[in-house]
Amino acid sequence: MLVAAALAGAVLVAPTAAQAGQSAPVWQDTSRPAADRAAALVKAMTRDEKLRYVHGLFPPMTKPAPADMIPSAGYIPGVPRLGIPTLRESDASLGVANQVEQRKGDVATALPSSLATAATFDPDLAYRGGAMIGAEARAKTFNVLLAGGVNLTRDAWGGRDFEYLGEDPLLAGVMVGAHIRGVQSNHIVSTIKHYALNAQETDRMLADSRIDRAALEDSDLRAFHIGIDAGEPGSVMCGYNLVNGDWDCENKYLLTTVLRDQWDYPGWVMSDWGGVHSTDKAALAGLDQESGQELDKQIYFGKPLAEAIAAGRVPEARLDQMVTRILTGVIASGLYDHPTPATAQPIDYDAHAAVAQQVAEQGIVLLKNADGVLPLAKTARKIVLIGGHADVGVLSGGGSSQVRSVGGVPVEIPLKSGPAASFARITWHDSSPLDAIRALAPGAEVTYVSGDDPVAAAAAARNADVAIVFATQWRTEAEDIQTLALPDNQDRLIDAVAGANPHSVVVLETGGPALMPWLDRVPAVVEAWYPGQRGGQALARLLFGEVDFAGRLPMTFPASEAQLPRPHPVTPAGGAGPDSASNAGAGDTSALRPFPVDYHEGANVGYRWYAGQGEKPLFPFGYGLTYTRFNYSDAHFTGGAQPSATVTVRNDGDRAGVALPQLYAAAGDAPARLVGWQRVKLASHTSKSVTVTLDPRAIAAWRDGKWVLPGGAYRLTLGTDAVTSIASETVTLPQHVTEKARR
Ligand code: BGC
């Protein structure tokens, strides 16, 4: 129905040559490769038309606004005579964003944070989430989604970690690729971002990420490469930061040596908003399009680019290449042949909410469950919910990804200061855990107390059969959190409640790890991430066991900040800079100097860092409990060209559940890394033989257009998380070469 509606509203394009009785121009020949069609279009464009397509407007600052511009992240007018679409760009990964409600009353479906998607370890769900957002974007007339955030979690305190897919390159790459494919299944473009090593928010406009090149290729770039390989995004967004001394958006090594010469990427590179610092250098390094031009010091790809071409400093052919790459992405995604509707189309929000709920139900992680506290008994007579505004909703993360979700905003707290103040508010989605729990326990008296007063909360807990504390930790783009300790005295609150009622459950709504000094005193802990617009309903169903917990941590939870490679965000000498150092909209940064952030851990990100340091985390990567018990037997490993591990998984419990055997591989002394996993749903008291195959992309080197896995001895470990082994064996693998899977 949606498709029909969208086509009905399609923009009329110029009559085809065939209709006009001539032979069709190459760009209309859908049997031709996208790049050939794009090149033919570029030949038909005037110099001015080309120059206009390589820099984009930032609608909040565009005056006067073109008639068909709607407030969002970006707008680039098309060339109607050639059917070249106006690019209408929106954020992004968690839903069609509407930061600080720039479009009054425009709602969209909000997925849980990407960490929840990653925690499902289920690429099909990542695809469905992307397909859902893409459908809404298209129906709202957007055709470029600034989605696909895949920066690896190097720092547990990262302000934007909730928008990304965790710390492992294979998991993050596979999941982002599936998400992007889902977005683009709607014939719109998705980006992958922020390329690369945009790993901290503090002073992100000036952070010079220092890292050994081989280590970078083996970690963050591996995630991007897998994501591009699997998702084929039309565009790559370069980040704000510098890498080894060059800004991402004028970094020839990143934009040309790696992306083009090594990976053969055909689409276009767009800048992050306010991330361009030059004309000649950026153009020659491989930047194809300047985004949000009003946020840069000048419109580098406007008049200055025309002058640089006229003066011969930038070859004319480079302009043609920029536009060819943009149009290649536009054509390959299907956008050129399926223009977006001219006016907004109806959206099936109920069907989309079900996707959001399913991601939450599959991605929320059960961290602790002692004494069978969970699932909650439907016979409980008195249940008290404490804190986190759990009477009205669930928390979301802040920044450009902020969705104003379908049900509205029950709580919204403006920021008084800080780099995010101009574009982020602390926002709850309308998905009340209180209402959802009441609906599932109609015979119980379910009440709520705010948690502001630990003494009152303890009194309420003492008087109940079960107490559930909803603890929150808000994170936002443009700011890192300064400590992993829960803010606002919530540790004290949890202590007080746990002391008053032995049947206490802590539900964490966080954008990453939190410290849990009270862990020994609380029988059950649930990591709900930011659970999206159906988070309340999903949590209620999980807590009562209507669905089983299936999520596994996509990042390590540290026992203390001292375990981290960098215990706190790195700042320039003398402390963090002005707001403009973290927020492109907050002013000019050209007088400020970049400062180094040393990624000394190299490719040993996340669990590999802990393994290398001999540190025991609080909860390891890949960890998550279920309501049932799995038993693993008869594990054996196969070497050769298709290395794998096979194991019999038996569900010994009385409930169905999802097992997630994970395969790790290590060569030499290097810490092991995830090379494969299988998600297995098993009914109670059934068993199944499961094979987990090694994905060479996780460890192979990329050489001359092929993944080359060096031959030699590898220690393969089958585990239930990064530190818990089922079985392990050293196998000898021959050198193995894998052709690129797609394209
Ligand atoms: C963010 C990008 C986003 C862009 C447009 C920037 O501040 O870093 O992720 O896509 O704004 O909103």
Tab-separated table of C-alpha atoms in Angstrom, residues 299-670:
chain	number	residue	atom	x	y	z
A	299	ILE	CA	31.532	27.639	1.073
A	300	TYR	CA	34.724	25.913	0.025
A	301	PHE	CA	33.122	23.938	-2.800
A	302	GLY	CA	31.201	26.970	-4.105
A	303	LYS	CA	32.995	29.918	-5.704
A	304	PRO	CA	36.451	28.941	-4.396
A	305	LEU	CA	36.192	25.575	-6.170
A	306	ALA	CA	35.171	27.252	-9.422
A	307	GLU	CA	38.207	29.527	-9.061
A	308	ALA	CA	40.523	26.642	-8.254
A	309	ILE	CA	39.352	24.864	-11.401
A	310	ALA	CA	39.716	28.003	-13.509
A	311	ALA	CA	43.241	28.478	-12.164
A	312	GLY	CA	44.104	24.865	-12.930
A	313	ARG	CA	44.813	24.005	-9.297
A	314	VAL	CA	41.975	21.462	-9.298
A	315	PRO	CA	41.541	19.651	-12.630
A	316	GLU	CA	38.189	20.013	-14.373
A	317	ALA	CA	38.159	16.217	-14.526
A	318	ARG	CA	38.085	16.122	-10.740
A	319	LEU	CA	34.796	18.051	-10.727
A	320	ASP	CA	33.408	15.541	-13.220
A	321	GLN	CA	34.604	12.726	-10.978
A	322	MET	CA	32.910	14.259	-7.912
A	323	VAL	CA	29.570	14.531	-9.664
A	324	THR	CA	29.933	11.122	-11.298
A	325	ARG	CA	30.435	9.586	-7.872
A	326	ILE	CA	27.411	11.392	-6.433
A	327	LEU	CA	25.246	10.249	-9.320
A	328	THR	CA	26.644	6.720	-9.103
A	329	GLY	CA	25.350	6.522	-5.531
A	330	VAL	CA	22.046	8.095	-6.558
A	331	ILE	CA	21.589	5.621	-9.430
A	332	ALA	CA	22.917	2.493	-7.672
A	333	SER	CA	20.572	3.009	-4.712
A	334	GLY	CA	17.602	3.113	-7.101
A	335	LEU	CA	16.796	6.737	-6.330
A	336	TYR	CA	17.302	8.010	-9.872
A	337	ASP	CA	14.871	5.477	-11.341
A	338	HIS	CA	12.366	5.768	-8.466
A	339	PRO	CA	12.071	9.452	-7.554
A	340	THR	CA	10.785	10.233	-4.081
A	341	PRO	CA	7.218	11.496	-3.752
A	342	ALA	CA	6.693	15.240	-4.044
A	343	THR	CA	4.425	15.324	-1.015
A	344	ALA	CA	4.318	13.374	2.228
A	345	GLN	CA	2.639	9.979	2.048
A	346	PRO	CA	0.783	7.957	4.686
A	347	ILE	CA	2.861	5.770	7.003
A	348	ASP	CA	1.776	2.582	8.733
A	349	TYR	CA	3.045	3.585	12.165
A	350	ASP	CA	1.536	0.558	13.922
A	351	ALA	CA	3.472	-1.875	11.752
A	352	HIS	CA	6.618	0.178	12.267
A	353	ALA	CA	6.169	0.316	16.031
A	354	ALA	CA	6.155	-3.471	16.032
A	355	VAL	CA	9.649	-3.415	14.481
A	356	ALA	CA	10.857	-1.019	17.184
A	357	GLN	CA	9.393	-3.286	19.865
A	358	GLN	CA	10.953	-6.384	18.390
A	359	VAL	CA	14.421	-4.833	18.301
A	360	ALA	CA	13.994	-3.837	21.950
A	361	GLU	CA	12.762	-7.294	22.970
A	362	GLN	CA	15.657	-9.011	21.213
A	363	GLY	CA	18.347	-6.477	22.134
A	364	ILE	CA	17.759	-5.779	25.827
A	365	VAL	CA	20.336	-7.726	27.860
A	366	LEU	CA	19.797	-9.611	31.124
A	367	LEU	CA	22.992	-9.051	33.117
A	368	LYS	CA	22.110	-10.735	36.388
A	369	ASN	CA	19.268	-12.894	37.641
A	370	ALA	CA	19.874	-14.516	41.020
A	371	ASP	CA	17.346	-16.516	43.005
A	372	GLY	CA	14.883	-16.612	40.125
A	373	VAL	CA	13.753	-13.039	40.806
A	374	LEU	CA	12.890	-12.790	37.123
A	375	PRO	CA	10.589	-13.450	35.418
A	376	LEU	CA	8.235	-11.567	37.698
A	377	ALA	CA	5.378	-13.635	39.002
A	378	LYS	CA	2.033	-12.584	37.622
A	379	THR	CA	0.772	-13.338	41.089
A	380	ALA	CA	2.839	-10.537	42.655
A	381	ARG	CA	0.393	-8.355	44.527
A	382	LYS	CA	2.412	-5.210	45.001
A	383	ILE	CA	4.992	-3.927	42.550
A	384	VAL	CA	6.662	-0.558	42.892
A	385	LEU	CA	8.509	1.194	40.082
A	386	ILE	CA	11.086	3.734	41.151
A	387	GLY	CA	12.732	6.554	39.227
A	388	GLY	CA	13.653	7.236	35.615
A	389	HIS	CA	10.227	8.751	34.840
A	390	ALA	CA	9.090	5.134	34.411
A	391	ASP	CA	5.550	6.313	35.023
A	392	VAL	CA	5.488	8.011	31.640
A	393	GLY	CA	8.246	6.853	29.334
A	394	VAL	CA	11.731	5.727	28.469
A	395	LEU	CA	14.851	7.818	27.901
A	396	SER	CA	16.424	8.451	24.506
A	397	GLY	CA	19.901	9.662	23.510
A	398	GLY	CA	20.484	13.213	22.311
A	399	GLY	CA	21.872	14.934	19.252
A	400	SER	CA	21.300	14.809	15.525
A	401	SER	CA	19.820	11.307	15.773
A	402	GLN	CA	16.974	12.497	18.022
A	403	VAL	CA	13.581	11.259	16.870
A	404	ARG	CA	10.339	12.842	18.041
A	405	SER	CA	8.488	9.618	18.345
A	406	VAL	CA	4.928	8.814	17.449
A	407	GLY	CA	3.362	9.042	20.893
A	408	GLY	CA	4.906	12.395	21.758
A	409	VAL	CA	7.319	13.553	24.416
A	410	PRO	CA	6.150	13.109	28.009
A	411	VAL	CA	9.298	14.634	29.531
A	412	GLU	CA	11.740	17.006	27.911
A	413	ILE	CA	14.495	18.783	29.790
A	414	PRO	CA	16.366	21.584	28.017
A	415	LEU	CA	20.100	21.923	28.598
A	416	LYS	CA	21.278	25.119	30.246
A	417	SER	CA	24.826	25.021	28.878
A	418	GLY	CA	27.400	22.906	27.108
A	419	PRO	CA	28.176	22.159	23.464
A	420	ALA	CA	24.977	20.160	22.912
A	421	ALA	CA	22.671	22.810	24.394
A	422	SER	CA	21.694	24.316	21.044
A	423	PHE	CA	20.541	21.078	19.448
A	424	ALA	CA	19.778	18.507	22.140
A	425	ARG	CA	17.228	18.157	24.909
A	426	ILE	CA	16.917	15.294	27.358
A	427	THR	CA	13.941	13.556	25.799
A	428	TRP	CA	11.736	10.660	26.868
A	429	HIS	CA	9.665	8.593	24.462
A	430	ASP	CA	6.039	8.031	25.360
A	431	SER	CA	6.234	4.376	26.348
A	432	SER	CA	5.311	4.040	29.990
A	433	PRO	CA	6.773	0.990	31.764
A	434	LEU	CA	4.180	1.621	34.496
A	435	ASP	CA	1.240	1.291	32.107
A	436	ALA	CA	2.788	-1.704	30.363
A	437	ILE	CA	3.449	-3.527	33.635
A	438	ARG	CA	-0.042	-2.734	34.875
A	439	ALA	CA	-1.460	-4.194	31.670
A	440	LEU	CA	0.430	-7.443	32.217
A	441	ALA	CA	-0.386	-7.735	35.923
A	442	PRO	CA	-4.012	-6.634	36.192
A	443	GLY	CA	-4.393	-8.230	39.617
A	444	ALA	CA	-1.466	-6.355	41.138
A	445	GLU	CA	-1.234	-2.957	42.714
A	446	VAL	CA	1.490	-1.306	40.624
A	447	THR	CA	2.678	2.079	41.825
A	448	TYR	CA	5.389	4.590	40.985
A	449	VAL	CA	7.614	6.777	43.122
A	450	SER	CA	10.040	9.254	41.618
A	451	GLY	CA	13.254	8.150	43.282
A	452	ASP	CA	14.269	11.706	44.129
A	453	ASP	CA	14.149	10.802	47.800
A	454	PRO	CA	15.967	7.501	48.564
A	455	VAL	CA	14.294	7.272	51.977
A	456	ALA	CA	10.792	7.497	50.516
A	457	ALA	CA	11.774	5.070	47.753
A	458	ALA	CA	13.077	2.571	50.314
A	459	ALA	CA	9.850	2.856	52.274
A	460	ALA	CA	7.827	2.148	49.144
A	461	ALA	CA	10.100	-0.792	48.288
A	462	ARG	CA	9.771	-2.256	51.774
A	463	ASN	CA	6.031	-2.253	51.357
A	464	ALA	CA	6.093	-4.124	47.995
A	465	ASP	CA	6.650	-7.684	46.779
A	466	VAL	CA	9.018	-6.457	44.069
A	467	ALA	CA	10.798	-3.134	43.555
A	468	ILE	CA	12.076	-2.125	40.126
A	469	VAL	CA	14.473	0.801	39.930
A	470	PHE	CA	14.764	2.493	36.539
A	471	ALA	CA	18.216	4.078	36.510
A	472	THR	CA	19.136	6.477	33.727
A	473	GLN	CA	22.333	7.851	32.232
A	474	TRP	CA	21.796	10.352	29.429
A	475	ARG	CA	24.301	10.662	26.623
A	476	THR	CA	24.380	12.996	23.680
A	477	GLU	CA	26.283	13.851	20.574
A	478	ALA	CA	28.827	16.650	21.130
A	479	GLU	CA	29.503	15.666	24.756
A	480	ASP	CA	31.120	12.674	26.412
A	481	ILE	CA	30.051	11.629	29.856
A	482	GLN	CA	32.695	12.479	32.431
A	483	THR	CA	32.202	9.432	34.606
A	484	LEU	CA	30.657	5.998	34.203
A	485	ALA	CA	29.078	6.320	37.652
A	486	LEU	CA	25.321	6.781	37.424
A	487	PRO	CA	24.473	10.473	37.868
A	488	ASP	CA	22.173	12.162	40.385
A	489	ASN	CA	22.769	9.917	43.384
A	490	GLN	CA	21.169	6.940	41.706
A	491	ASP	CA	23.726	4.562	43.265
A	492	ARG	CA	22.496	5.681	46.666
A	493	LEU	CA	18.918	5.213	45.559
A	494	ILE	CA	19.607	1.660	44.374
A	495	ASP	CA	21.449	0.861	47.605
A	496	ALA	CA	18.553	2.124	49.661
A	497	VAL	CA	15.978	0.147	47.683
A	498	ALA	CA	18.085	-3.034	47.669
A	499	GLY	CA	18.488	-2.693	51.433
A	500	ALA	CA	14.739	-2.425	51.861
A	501	ASN	CA	13.602	-5.216	49.557
A	502	PRO	CA	15.577	-8.354	48.619
A	503	HIS	CA	13.454	-8.694	45.472
A	504	SER	CA	14.830	-5.618	43.758
A	505	VAL	CA	15.467	-5.337	40.041
A	506	VAL	CA	17.567	-2.617	38.407
A	507	VAL	CA	16.702	-1.628	34.847
A	508	LEU	CA	19.440	0.487	33.277
A	509	GLU	CA	18.545	2.963	30.546
A	510	THR	CA	22.031	3.945	29.485
A	511	GLY	CA	23.982	4.788	26.359
A	512	GLY	CA	26.714	2.315	27.251
A	513	PRO	CA	28.249	0.864	30.401
A	514	ALA	CA	27.635	2.192	33.881
A	515	LEU	CA	29.512	1.322	37.053
A	516	MET	CA	27.512	-0.909	39.409
A	517	PRO	CA	28.903	-0.616	42.937
A	518	TRP	CA	25.637	-2.144	44.216
A	519	LEU	CA	25.780	-5.219	41.963
A	520	ASP	CA	26.285	-7.728	44.792
A	521	ARG	CA	23.288	-6.398	46.671
A	522	VAL	CA	20.792	-6.536	43.805
A	523	PRO	CA	19.546	-9.899	42.531
A	524	ALA	CA	18.562	-8.822	38.995
A	525	VAL	CA	19.957	-6.270	36.542
A	526	VAL	CA	18.699	-5.539	33.032
A	527	GLU	CA	20.536	-3.407	30.447
A	528	ALA	CA	17.742	-1.767	28.451
A	529	TRP	CA	19.969	0.720	26.539
A	530	TYR	CA	17.686	3.471	25.245
A	531	PRO	CA	14.897	1.083	24.347
A	532	GLY	CA	12.984	3.183	21.802
A	533	GLN	CA	9.365	4.138	21.473
A	534	ARG	CA	8.062	0.716	22.505
A	535	GLY	CA	10.664	0.274	25.224
A	536	GLY	CA	8.138	0.250	28.059
A	537	GLN	CA	6.081	-2.503	26.453
A	538	ALA	CA	9.196	-4.522	25.548
A	539	LEU	CA	10.541	-4.253	29.092
A	540	ALA	CA	7.261	-5.343	30.635
A	541	ARG	CA	7.092	-8.389	28.393
A	542	LEU	CA	10.689	-9.322	29.162
A	543	LEU	CA	10.323	-8.810	32.902
A	544	PHE	CA	7.239	-11.024	33.029
A	545	GLY	CA	8.797	-13.612	30.733
A	546	GLU	CA	6.306	-13.193	27.907
A	547	VAL	CA	9.417	-13.097	25.755
A	548	ASP	CA	12.837	-14.452	26.593
A	549	PHE	CA	15.909	-12.310	26.999
A	550	ALA	CA	18.071	-12.863	23.920
A	551	GLY	CA	20.443	-9.854	23.772
A	552	ARG	CA	24.212	-10.103	24.235
A	553	LEU	CA	26.549	-7.202	25.052
A	554	PRO	CA	28.131	-5.635	21.949
A	555	MET	CA	30.684	-3.933	24.203
A	556	THR	CA	32.612	-4.756	27.335
A	557	PHE	CA	31.325	-3.360	30.627
A	558	PRO	CA	34.329	-2.360	32.756
A	559	ALA	CA	34.593	-2.971	36.472
A	560	SER	CA	36.191	0.441	36.920
A	561	GLU	CA	37.314	3.392	34.855
A	562	ALA	CA	40.910	2.458	35.667
A	563	GLN	CA	40.568	-0.511	33.318
A	564	LEU	CA	39.928	1.668	30.273
A	565	PRO	CA	42.619	2.627	27.750
A	566	ARG	CA	41.695	6.248	28.523
A	567	PRO	CA	39.834	6.600	31.800
A	568	HIS	CA	38.324	9.946	30.755
A	569	PRO	CA	37.774	11.973	27.594
A	570	VAL	CA	41.008	13.479	26.299
A	571	THR	CA	41.202	17.280	26.198
A	572	PRO	CA	43.749	19.770	24.914
A	573	ALA	CA	46.329	20.918	27.469
A	574	GLY	CA	44.488	23.378	29.668
A	575	GLY	CA	41.113	21.651	29.384
A	576	ALA	CA	38.262	21.323	26.916
A	577	GLY	CA	37.806	24.122	24.425
A	578	PRO	CA	34.798	26.355	23.852
A	579	ASP	CA	31.470	24.867	22.716
A	580	SER	CA	32.492	25.407	19.103
A	581	ALA	CA	35.220	22.790	19.544
A	582	SER	CA	32.497	20.148	19.825
A	583	ASN	CA	29.569	21.721	17.970
A	584	ALA	CA	29.931	22.974	14.414
A	585	GLY	CA	26.962	25.276	14.911
A	586	ALA	CA	28.537	27.083	17.851
A	587	GLY	CA	31.054	29.209	15.984
A	588	ASP	CA	34.297	29.331	14.082
A	589	THR	CA	37.144	27.078	15.196
A	590	SER	CA	39.813	28.242	12.791
A	591	ALA	CA	41.760	30.023	15.527
A	592	LEU	CA	41.839	26.865	17.676
A	593	ARG	CA	44.603	24.298	17.371
A	594	PRO	CA	44.048	20.534	17.001
A	595	PHE	CA	45.279	18.346	19.843
A	596	PRO	CA	46.332	14.684	19.839
A	597	VAL	CA	44.245	11.786	21.084
A	598	ASP	CA	46.537	8.790	21.213
A	599	TYR	CA	44.843	5.469	20.385
A	600	HIS	CA	47.755	3.528	21.816
A	601	GLU	CA	45.673	0.370	22.071
A	602	GLY	CA	45.790	0.223	18.264
A	603	ALA	CA	43.676	-2.653	16.982
A	604	ASN	CA	43.184	-4.076	20.472
A	605	VAL	CA	39.810	-2.416	20.902
A	606	GLY	CA	37.321	-3.441	23.588
A	607	TYR	CA	37.570	-7.047	24.734
A	608	ARG	CA	40.949	-7.395	23.037
A	609	TRP	CA	42.271	-4.566	25.205
A	610	TYR	CA	41.095	-6.275	28.386
A	611	ALA	CA	42.573	-9.610	27.250
A	612	GLY	CA	45.915	-7.967	26.433
A	613	GLN	CA	45.999	-6.212	29.810
A	614	GLY	CA	44.867	-9.266	31.767
A	615	GLU	CA	41.946	-7.211	33.112
A	616	LYS	CA	38.697	-8.871	34.169
A	617	PRO	CA	35.729	-6.726	33.164
A	618	LEU	CA	32.457	-6.535	35.042
A	619	PHE	CA	30.616	-8.113	32.084
A	620	PRO	CA	32.417	-9.255	28.959
A	621	PHE	CA	31.605	-8.626	25.321
A	622	GLY	CA	29.107	-11.187	24.032
A	623	TYR	CA	27.629	-11.797	27.481
A	624	GLY	CA	23.925	-12.051	28.240
A	625	LEU	CA	21.689	-14.358	30.275
A	626	THR	CA	18.479	-16.026	29.214
A	627	TYR	CA	15.555	-17.485	31.130
A	628	THR	CA	16.669	-20.961	30.142
A	629	ARG	CA	19.884	-23.038	30.459
A	630	PHE	CA	21.991	-24.158	27.536
A	631	ASN	CA	24.405	-27.023	27.575
A	632	TYR	CA	27.161	-27.385	24.945
A	633	SER	CA	28.767	-30.741	24.052
A	634	ASP	CA	30.753	-32.519	21.327
A	635	ALA	CA	32.513	-29.360	20.169
A	636	HIS	CA	34.948	-29.910	17.344
A	637	PHE	CA	36.835	-27.674	14.978
A	638	THR	CA	37.480	-27.924	11.253
A	639	GLY	CA	40.447	-26.266	9.539
A	640	GLY	CA	40.945	-26.043	5.793
A	641	ALA	CA	39.441	-23.498	3.484
A	642	GLN	CA	36.188	-23.149	5.485
A	643	PRO	CA	37.271	-23.114	9.140
A	644	SER	CA	34.419	-23.656	11.556
A	645	ALA	CA	33.361	-25.031	14.902
A	646	THR	CA	30.496	-27.440	15.384
A	647	VAL	CA	28.807	-28.018	18.707
A	648	THR	CA	25.663	-29.639	20.023
A	649	VAL	CA	23.532	-27.092	21.849
A	650	ARG	CA	20.924	-28.433	24.229
A	651	ASN	CA	18.276	-26.375	25.938
A	652	ASP	CA	18.002	-27.928	29.396
A	653	GLY	CA	15.489	-25.452	30.718
A	654	ASP	CA	11.715	-25.384	30.710
A	655	ARG	CA	11.466	-22.462	28.334
A	656	ALA	CA	12.482	-21.706	24.773
A	657	GLY	CA	15.480	-19.436	24.367
A	658	VAL	CA	18.178	-18.079	22.085
A	659	ALA	CA	21.698	-19.482	22.370
A	660	LEU	CA	24.527	-17.549	20.769
A	661	PRO	CA	27.685	-19.646	20.368
A	662	GLN	CA	30.520	-17.340	19.319
A	663	LEU	CA	33.732	-18.252	17.509
A	664	TYR	CA	36.952	-16.405	18.332
A	665	ALA	CA	40.311	-16.796	16.610
A	666	ALA	CA	43.822	-15.784	17.616
A	667	ALA	CA	47.101	-15.974	15.729
A	668	GLY	CA	50.368	-15.837	17.660
A	669	ASP	CA	50.243	-13.742	20.802
A	670	ALA	CA	47.548	-11.353	19.594
